[in-house]
Short mmCIF file of C-alpha atoms in Angstrom, two decimals:
data_model
loop_
_atom_site.label_atom_id
_atom_site.label_comp_id
_atom_site.label_asym_id
_atom_site.label_seq_id
_atom_site.Cartn_x
_atom_site.Cartn_y
_atom_site.Cartn_z
CA MET A 578 54.68 -32.03 -88.34
CA ILE A 579 51.34 -30.99 -86.89
CA TRP A 580 50.44 -34.64 -86.32
CA ILE A 581 53.58 -35.17 -84.26
CA ILE A 582 52.85 -32.09 -82.11
CA MET A 583 49.24 -33.20 -81.68
CA ILE A 584 50.17 -36.73 -80.63
CA VAL A 585 52.94 -35.59 -78.28
CA THR A 586 50.72 -32.98 -76.59
CA GLY A 587 47.94 -35.58 -76.46
CA LEU A 588 50.26 -38.05 -74.71
CA LEU A 589 51.41 -35.32 -72.29
CA THR A 590 47.80 -34.47 -71.50
CA PHE A 591 46.98 -38.12 -70.92
CA ALA A 592 50.06 -38.48 -68.70
CA MET A 593 48.87 -35.58 -66.53
CA ARG A 594 45.44 -37.19 -66.19
CA PHE A 595 46.91 -40.60 -65.41
CA VAL A 596 49.90 -39.77 -63.21
CA MET A 597 48.20 -39.96 -59.82
CA LEU A 598 46.32 -43.13 -60.83
CA SER A 599 49.46 -44.81 -62.11
CA GLY A 600 50.51 -46.38 -58.83
CA VAL A 601 54.00 -44.98 -59.43
CA ALA A 602 53.44 -41.42 -58.21
CA PRO A 603 53.50 -40.66 -54.49
CA ARG A 604 50.06 -40.89 -52.87
CA LYS A 605 50.00 -37.19 -52.11
CA LEU A 606 51.28 -34.31 -54.18
CA PRO A 607 54.14 -32.38 -52.57
CA ALA A 608 52.44 -29.52 -50.68
CA ALA A 609 54.07 -26.64 -52.56
CA PHE A 610 53.37 -28.25 -55.94
CA GLY A 611 49.75 -28.90 -55.04
CA GLU A 612 49.28 -25.28 -53.92
CA ALA A 613 50.81 -23.94 -57.12
CA LEU A 614 48.62 -26.24 -59.22
CA GLY A 615 45.57 -24.78 -57.50
CA PHE A 616 46.24 -21.48 -59.26
CA VAL A 617 46.61 -23.03 -62.72
CA PRO A 618 42.93 -22.83 -63.81
CA ILE A 619 42.55 -19.19 -62.75
CA ALA A 620 45.84 -18.06 -64.27
CA VAL A 621 45.53 -19.98 -67.53
CA LEU A 622 41.89 -19.22 -68.25
CA THR A 623 42.24 -15.52 -67.35
CA ALA A 624 45.16 -15.32 -69.77
CA ILE A 625 42.85 -16.62 -72.51
CA ILE A 626 39.80 -14.53 -71.50
CA THR A 627 41.45 -11.09 -71.25
CA PRO A 628 42.76 -10.75 -74.83
CA ALA A 629 39.60 -12.38 -76.22
CA VAL A 630 37.54 -9.64 -74.56
CA LEU A 631 39.79 -6.61 -74.96
CA MET A 632 41.80 -7.02 -78.16
CA GLY A 633 40.46 -5.28 -81.23
CA GLU A 634 41.53 -5.06 -84.85
CA GLY A 635 45.26 -4.70 -85.40
CA ASN A 636 46.20 -5.85 -81.88
CA SER A 637 44.99 -2.72 -80.11
CA ILE A 638 43.44 -2.78 -76.66
CA MET A 639 39.84 -1.59 -76.93
CA LEU A 640 38.15 -0.20 -73.84
CA LEU A 641 35.61 2.01 -75.65
CA ASP A 642 33.38 1.06 -78.58
CA ASN A 643 33.84 -2.57 -77.61
CA ALA A 644 30.58 -4.39 -76.96
CA ARG A 645 32.51 -7.45 -75.71
CA LEU A 646 33.65 -5.58 -72.58
CA PRO A 647 30.17 -4.84 -71.12
CA ALA A 648 29.08 -8.33 -72.27
CA ALA A 649 31.98 -9.88 -70.34
CA ILE A 650 31.22 -7.79 -67.23
CA ILE A 651 27.58 -8.92 -67.30
CA ALA A 652 28.81 -12.50 -67.76
CA VAL A 653 31.08 -12.24 -64.68
CA ILE A 654 28.19 -10.97 -62.57
CA VAL A 655 25.85 -13.70 -63.84
CA ALA A 656 28.55 -16.34 -63.26
CA LEU A 657 29.06 -15.18 -59.66
CA VAL A 658 25.35 -15.13 -58.91
CA SER A 659 24.09 -18.17 -60.84
CA ARG A 660 27.21 -20.38 -60.96
CA SER A 661 25.72 -21.74 -64.16
CA VAL A 662 27.68 -22.11 -67.40
CA VAL A 663 24.50 -21.96 -69.47
CA MET A 664 23.22 -18.77 -67.82
CA THR A 665 26.64 -17.13 -68.15
CA ILE A 666 26.99 -17.88 -71.87
CA SER A 667 23.39 -16.85 -72.54
CA ALA A 668 23.77 -13.56 -70.65
CA GLY A 669 27.11 -12.74 -72.32
CA LEU A 670 26.04 -13.56 -75.87
CA GLY A 671 22.64 -11.91 -75.29
CA THR A 672 24.30 -8.68 -74.16
CA LEU A 673 26.72 -8.76 -77.08
CA TRP A 674 23.94 -9.30 -79.62
CA PHE A 675 21.77 -6.63 -78.06
CA LEU A 676 24.55 -4.02 -78.05
CA THR A 677 25.58 -4.94 -81.60
CA PHE A 678 21.94 -4.65 -82.68
CA LEU A 679 21.75 -1.16 -81.11
CA GLY A 680 24.93 -0.28 -82.97
CA VAL A 681 26.86 0.51 -79.79
CA MET B 1011 10.29 -62.48 -80.67
CA PRO B 1012 13.75 -62.48 -79.12
CA PRO B 1013 14.45 -65.14 -76.55
CA ALA B 1014 14.21 -63.90 -72.99
CA HIS B 1015 17.59 -63.63 -71.31
CA PRO B 1016 17.83 -65.55 -68.07
CA PRO B 1017 19.03 -63.26 -65.30
CA PRO B 1018 22.66 -63.81 -64.34
CA PRO B 1019 22.69 -66.21 -61.39
CA HIS B 1020 25.19 -64.32 -59.27
CA GLU B 1021 23.59 -60.92 -59.46
CA PRO B 1022 20.17 -59.66 -58.44
CA ASP B 1023 18.16 -57.61 -60.89
CA PRO B 1024 19.30 -53.98 -60.76
CA PRO B 1025 16.73 -51.72 -59.15
CA GLU B 1026 15.29 -49.15 -61.55
CA SER B 1027 15.80 -46.37 -59.08
CA ASN B 1028 17.56 -46.04 -55.82
CA PRO B 1029 14.88 -44.81 -53.42
CA ALA B 1030 16.54 -46.24 -50.35
CA GLY B 1031 19.33 -43.67 -50.58
CA ASP B 1032 23.08 -43.89 -50.64
CA ASP B 1033 23.43 -47.15 -48.79
CA ALA B 1034 21.26 -49.17 -51.15
CA PRO B 1035 23.14 -51.52 -53.45
CA SER B 1036 23.52 -50.20 -56.95
CA SER B 1037 24.43 -52.02 -60.13
CA ALA B 1038 27.10 -51.19 -62.68
CA SER B 1039 24.60 -50.21 -65.35
CA SER B 1040 22.46 -48.04 -63.08
CA GLU B 1041 25.61 -46.25 -61.92
CA PHE B 1042 26.71 -45.72 -65.52
CA TRP B 1043 23.33 -44.27 -66.53
CA THR B 1044 23.27 -42.06 -63.44
CA GLY B 1045 26.58 -40.67 -64.67
CA VAL B 1046 25.13 -40.05 -68.13
CA ARG B 1047 22.09 -38.29 -66.65
CA ASP B 1048 24.19 -36.19 -64.27
CA GLU B 1049 26.43 -35.06 -67.13
CA LEU B 1050 23.64 -34.01 -69.52
CA PRO B 1051 22.90 -30.52 -68.06
CA LEU B 1052 26.53 -29.51 -68.61
CA GLN B 1053 26.21 -30.26 -72.30
CA LEU B 1054 24.38 -26.97 -72.79
CA GLY B 1055 27.77 -25.33 -72.28
CA VAL B 1056 29.73 -28.01 -74.13
CA ILE B 1057 27.69 -28.02 -77.35
CA PRO B 1058 28.35 -24.39 -78.42
CA PHE B 1059 31.98 -24.80 -77.35
CA GLY B 1060 32.41 -27.88 -79.57
CA LEU B 1061 30.77 -26.14 -82.52
CA VAL B 1062 32.99 -23.09 -82.05
CA PHE B 1063 36.12 -25.23 -81.83
CA GLY B 1064 35.19 -26.94 -85.12
CA VAL B 1065 34.79 -23.55 -86.80
CA LEU B 1066 37.96 -22.16 -85.21
CA GLY B 1067 40.05 -25.16 -86.25
CA ILE B 1068 39.24 -24.62 -89.92
CA ALA B 1069 39.71 -20.84 -89.59
CA SER B 1070 43.16 -21.46 -88.07
CA GLY B 1071 44.29 -23.44 -91.10
CA LEU B 1072 43.86 -26.96 -89.74
CA THR B 1073 42.36 -29.53 -92.09
CA PRO B 1074 38.92 -31.01 -91.26
CA LEU B 1075 40.60 -34.31 -90.32
CA GLN B 1076 43.12 -32.60 -88.04
CA THR B 1077 40.40 -30.57 -86.33
CA ILE B 1078 38.13 -33.57 -85.78
CA LEU B 1079 40.89 -35.89 -84.56
CA MET B 1080 42.29 -33.26 -82.21
CA SER B 1081 39.06 -33.59 -80.25
CA SER B 1082 39.89 -37.19 -79.45
CA ILE B 1083 43.71 -36.92 -79.27
CA LEU B 1084 43.84 -33.92 -76.92
CA PHE B 1085 40.23 -34.06 -75.65
CA GLY B 1086 40.45 -30.79 -73.73
CA GLY B 1087 38.54 -27.71 -74.90
CA ALA B 1088 40.79 -24.92 -73.65
CA SER B 1089 43.97 -26.62 -74.84
CA GLN B 1090 42.47 -27.35 -78.27
CA VAL B 1091 41.47 -23.70 -78.74
CA VAL B 1092 44.95 -22.54 -77.78
CA PHE B 1093 46.54 -25.20 -80.01
CA ALA B 1094 44.57 -23.89 -83.00
CA GLN B 1095 45.43 -20.27 -82.19
CA LEU B 1096 49.13 -21.05 -81.77
CA TRP B 1097 49.16 -23.06 -84.98
CA ALA B 1098 47.67 -20.07 -86.82
CA THR B 1099 50.49 -17.83 -85.54
CA GLY B 1100 53.19 -20.28 -86.63
CA ALA B 1101 54.55 -20.90 -83.13
CA PRO B 1102 57.45 -23.39 -82.85
CA PRO B 1103 56.49 -26.94 -81.80
CA VAL B 1104 58.29 -26.83 -78.45
CA PHE B 1105 56.42 -23.67 -77.60
CA VAL B 1106 53.08 -25.25 -78.53
CA GLY B 1107 53.94 -28.23 -76.34
CA ALA B 1108 54.90 -26.01 -73.39
CA SER B 1109 51.72 -23.93 -73.64
CA ILE B 1110 49.44 -26.96 -73.88
CA SER B 1111 51.22 -28.57 -70.94
CA VAL B 1112 50.72 -25.54 -68.71
CA ILE B 1113 47.05 -25.29 -69.69
CA ASN B 1114 46.42 -28.98 -69.00
CA MET B 1115 48.43 -29.14 -65.79
CA ARG B 1116 45.21 -28.77 -63.81
CA HIS B 1117 44.43 -32.38 -64.69
CA VAL B 1118 47.14 -33.51 -62.26
CA LEU B 1119 44.91 -32.04 -59.54
CA TYR B 1120 41.89 -33.97 -60.78
CA SER B 1121 43.97 -37.11 -61.04
CA ALA B 1122 45.14 -36.71 -57.42
CA SER B 1123 41.59 -36.00 -56.30
CA VAL B 1124 40.02 -39.16 -57.81
CA ALA B 1125 43.01 -41.39 -57.03
CA PRO B 1126 41.78 -42.56 -53.60
CA TYR B 1127 38.58 -43.89 -55.23
CA LEU B 1128 40.09 -45.46 -58.33
CA ARG B 1129 43.58 -46.55 -57.28
CA GLN B 1130 42.51 -50.16 -56.66
CA LEU B 1131 41.10 -50.69 -60.15
CA PRO B 1132 42.98 -52.78 -62.71
CA LEU B 1133 44.99 -50.96 -65.36
CA HIS B 1134 42.44 -51.60 -68.11
CA TRP B 1135 40.03 -49.44 -66.09
CA ARG B 1136 42.45 -46.77 -64.92
CA ILE B 1137 43.72 -45.96 -68.43
CA PRO B 1138 40.34 -45.18 -70.06
CA LEU B 1139 39.09 -43.40 -66.94
CA ALA B 1140 42.21 -41.20 -66.92
CA TYR B 1141 41.67 -40.42 -70.61
CA LEU B 1142 38.06 -39.38 -69.86
CA LEU B 1143 39.05 -37.21 -66.88
CA THR B 1144 38.01 -33.76 -68.18
CA ASP B 1145 36.86 -30.69 -66.24
CA GLU B 1146 33.19 -31.44 -66.75
CA ALA B 1147 33.32 -35.20 -66.03
CA TYR B 1148 35.50 -34.68 -62.97
CA ALA B 1149 33.27 -31.93 -61.57
CA VAL B 1150 30.20 -34.19 -61.69
CA SER B 1151 31.70 -37.54 -60.70
CA ILE B 1152 33.79 -36.34 -57.76
CA LYS B 1153 30.54 -35.23 -56.08
CA ARG B 1154 29.16 -38.74 -56.55
CA PHE B 1155 32.36 -40.30 -55.15
CA LEU B 1156 32.25 -38.05 -52.10
CA GLU B 1157 28.60 -38.90 -51.40
CA ASN B 1158 28.97 -42.61 -52.06
CA PRO B 1159 32.58 -43.64 -51.37
CA ALA B 1160 31.77 -47.29 -50.62
CA ASN B 1161 29.81 -48.01 -53.80
CA PRO B 1162 31.68 -50.86 -55.54
CA PHE B 1163 30.46 -49.64 -58.94
CA LYS B 1164 31.36 -45.95 -58.50
CA HIS B 1165 33.88 -46.01 -61.37
CA TYR B 1166 30.96 -46.67 -63.74
CA HIS B 1167 29.70 -43.19 -62.86
CA LEU B 1168 32.88 -41.58 -64.20
CA LEU B 1169 32.66 -43.83 -67.25
CA GLY B 1170 29.13 -42.49 -67.82
CA THR B 1171 29.99 -38.80 -67.39
CA GLY B 1172 33.22 -39.14 -69.37
CA MET B 1173 31.67 -41.02 -72.29
CA THR B 1174 28.71 -38.64 -72.51
CA LEU B 1175 31.07 -35.72 -72.77
CA TRP B 1176 33.34 -37.54 -75.23
CA VAL B 1177 30.54 -38.48 -77.62
CA LEU B 1178 29.01 -34.99 -77.65
CA TRP B 1179 32.40 -33.35 -78.03
CA GLN B 1180 33.17 -35.45 -81.12
CA ILE B 1181 29.74 -34.84 -82.66
CA THR B 1182 29.74 -31.07 -82.08
CA THR B 1183 33.33 -30.68 -83.31
CA THR B 1184 32.40 -32.52 -86.52
CA ILE B 1185 29.26 -30.43 -87.03
CA GLY B 1186 31.30 -27.26 -86.40
CA VAL B 1187 33.86 -28.30 -89.02
CA PHE B 1188 31.28 -28.92 -91.72
CA ALA B 1189 29.00 -26.04 -90.80
CA SER B 1190 31.87 -23.55 -90.46
CA THR B 1191 30.95 -21.71 -93.65
CA THR B 1192 27.24 -21.55 -92.86
CA ILE B 1193 27.41 -20.11 -89.32
CA PRO B 1194 26.99 -16.34 -89.75
CA GLU B 1195 29.86 -14.19 -88.53
CA GLU B 1196 27.45 -11.73 -86.87
CA LEU B 1197 26.46 -14.31 -84.26
CA SER B 1198 29.97 -13.94 -82.73
CA LEU B 1199 29.76 -17.53 -81.53
CA GLY B 1200 33.52 -17.44 -80.92
CA PHE B 1201 32.72 -15.28 -77.91
CA ALA B 1202 31.17 -18.38 -76.32
CA ILE B 1203 34.73 -19.56 -75.58
CA PRO B 1204 35.80 -16.72 -73.23
CA LEU B 1205 32.28 -16.76 -71.79
CA THR B 1206 32.62 -20.45 -70.92
CA PHE B 1207 35.92 -19.72 -69.18
CA ILE B 1208 34.38 -16.78 -67.31
CA ALA B 1209 31.69 -19.17 -66.07
CA ILE B 1210 34.38 -21.58 -64.83
CA VAL B 1211 36.81 -19.03 -63.35
CA ALA B 1212 34.65 -16.34 -61.74
CA PRO B 1213 33.09 -18.57 -59.04
CA THR B 1214 36.49 -20.08 -58.14
CA ILE B 1215 37.99 -16.71 -57.13
CA ARG B 1216 37.47 -16.86 -53.38
CA THR B 1217 40.66 -15.64 -51.69
CA ARG B 1218 43.03 -12.72 -52.12
CA PRO B 1219 45.74 -14.94 -53.65
CA ASP B 1220 43.13 -16.16 -56.18
CA LEU B 1221 42.30 -12.57 -57.09
CA LEU B 1222 45.97 -11.65 -57.34
CA ALA B 1223 46.61 -14.61 -59.68
CA CYS B 1224 43.71 -13.46 -61.83
CA ILE B 1225 44.77 -9.79 -62.01
CA THR B 1226 48.44 -10.62 -62.63
CA SER B 1227 47.58 -13.05 -65.38
CA GLY B 1228 45.12 -10.68 -67.06
CA GLY B 1229 47.54 -7.76 -66.87
CA LEU B 1230 50.47 -9.76 -68.26
CA ALA B 1231 48.28 -11.18 -71.05
CA LEU B 1232 47.39 -7.64 -72.16
CA ALA B 1233 50.94 -6.31 -71.75
CA GLY B 1234 52.35 -9.24 -73.71
CA HIS B 1235 49.73 -9.48 -76.42
CA THR B 1236 52.01 -8.21 -79.18
CA LEU B 1237 54.74 -10.77 -78.42
CA PRO B 1238 55.26 -13.35 -81.14
CA TRP B 1239 53.48 -16.74 -81.13
CA ASN B 1240 50.96 -15.74 -78.54
CA SER B 1241 53.71 -16.10 -75.94
CA GLY B 1242 51.93 -13.52 -73.79
CA LEU B 1243 49.59 -16.39 -72.86
CA LEU B 1244 52.35 -18.59 -71.47
CA ILE B 1245 54.04 -15.69 -69.65
CA ALA B 1246 50.72 -14.53 -68.20
CA ALA B 1247 49.78 -18.02 -67.03
CA MET B 1248 53.15 -18.62 -65.37
CA GLY B 1249 53.12 -15.12 -63.82
CA GLY B 1250 49.61 -15.62 -62.48
CA ILE B 1251 50.46 -19.00 -60.94
CA LEU B 1252 53.60 -17.57 -59.34
CA ALA B 1253 51.83 -14.48 -57.99
CA GLY B 1254 48.99 -16.56 -56.52
CA TRP B 1255 51.34 -19.09 -55.01
CA LEU B 1256 53.65 -16.46 -53.44
CA ALA B 1257 50.66 -14.61 -51.98
CA HIS B 1258 49.33 -17.87 -50.61
CA ARG B 1259 52.67 -18.71 -48.98
CA PHE B 1260 52.99 -15.20 -47.58
CA ASN B 1261 49.47 -15.43 -46.14
CA GLN B 1262 50.13 -18.69 -44.34
CA PRO B 1263 49.87 -18.34 -40.58
CA ARG B 1264 53.28 -18.88 -39.04
CA VAL B 1265 53.66 -21.89 -36.83
CA ALA B 1266 55.01 -20.94 -33.40
CA GLN B 1267 58.57 -22.08 -32.99
#
């Protein structure tokens, strides 16, 4: 079963990468659709980031005693200033390790 | 000693570098290797991500073969991570398909963006280039296309960026799969995944509708985190897109009647 899901989602992903190169699709995306698509990366990735930062053991939201939260805040600042993926990951993981090492 | 190859009669020797600037003729192979070189700095973010995906795949109950092949079948980091997470929660297949589709919908934008440069190519070029059209390859090659729209070999640049990413993604996934038991838990390498996404998302939030999409999505993801099959993710993504789009429409200056 998993193979079928993988292949179908793989084909769907390829179709989305190919559609505008296919020669079949209209040359321009419909305006409203194009605008909505512009919000896809922000909405999707934020929906992945937030629980990964804030969820603790047993599905509880952790605001205190959670080293990932300050690490993520530092990462956002570094991302905004440096616009570098490498710097952002380094700063975030560095903060997390440092706080874990301190036992915070 | 190998026999010397005669140069092809119809083509001049490719210049080693391109000092004359954008208008100088460039060969297919130099364009390809420029793509490879341009893509390399991004690999510092891709390598930990690939390793983490390999580890995560095994931890989510996928077999080594399934984890490794997913990296070439789906070939999209965010969607592969979510696939593994959904699989671990036992989500129904249709739901997995819907979630992956929403996550990968952004590729339609990339496809539309490169289409003016690649539309004329034969199908045997457009198919592999579409397959290689990931976030990282697109981000690098679209800059090259914009700077050099008339270069007849520009598609080789995307081939170079795409193949660099593809090869490293396969290698790091495989290493992650086989090293999954030896990477210490305390390193919290899994946190590299949200950090990568923070690096991608944070600089793209420029307008109020962007910020609204972000806040709506984050809030819904937290509110819906106890829903079965990780469905909070899908709801949050759709809610964020809708909120951003409505705000954008509402913000549009009205055209005088």
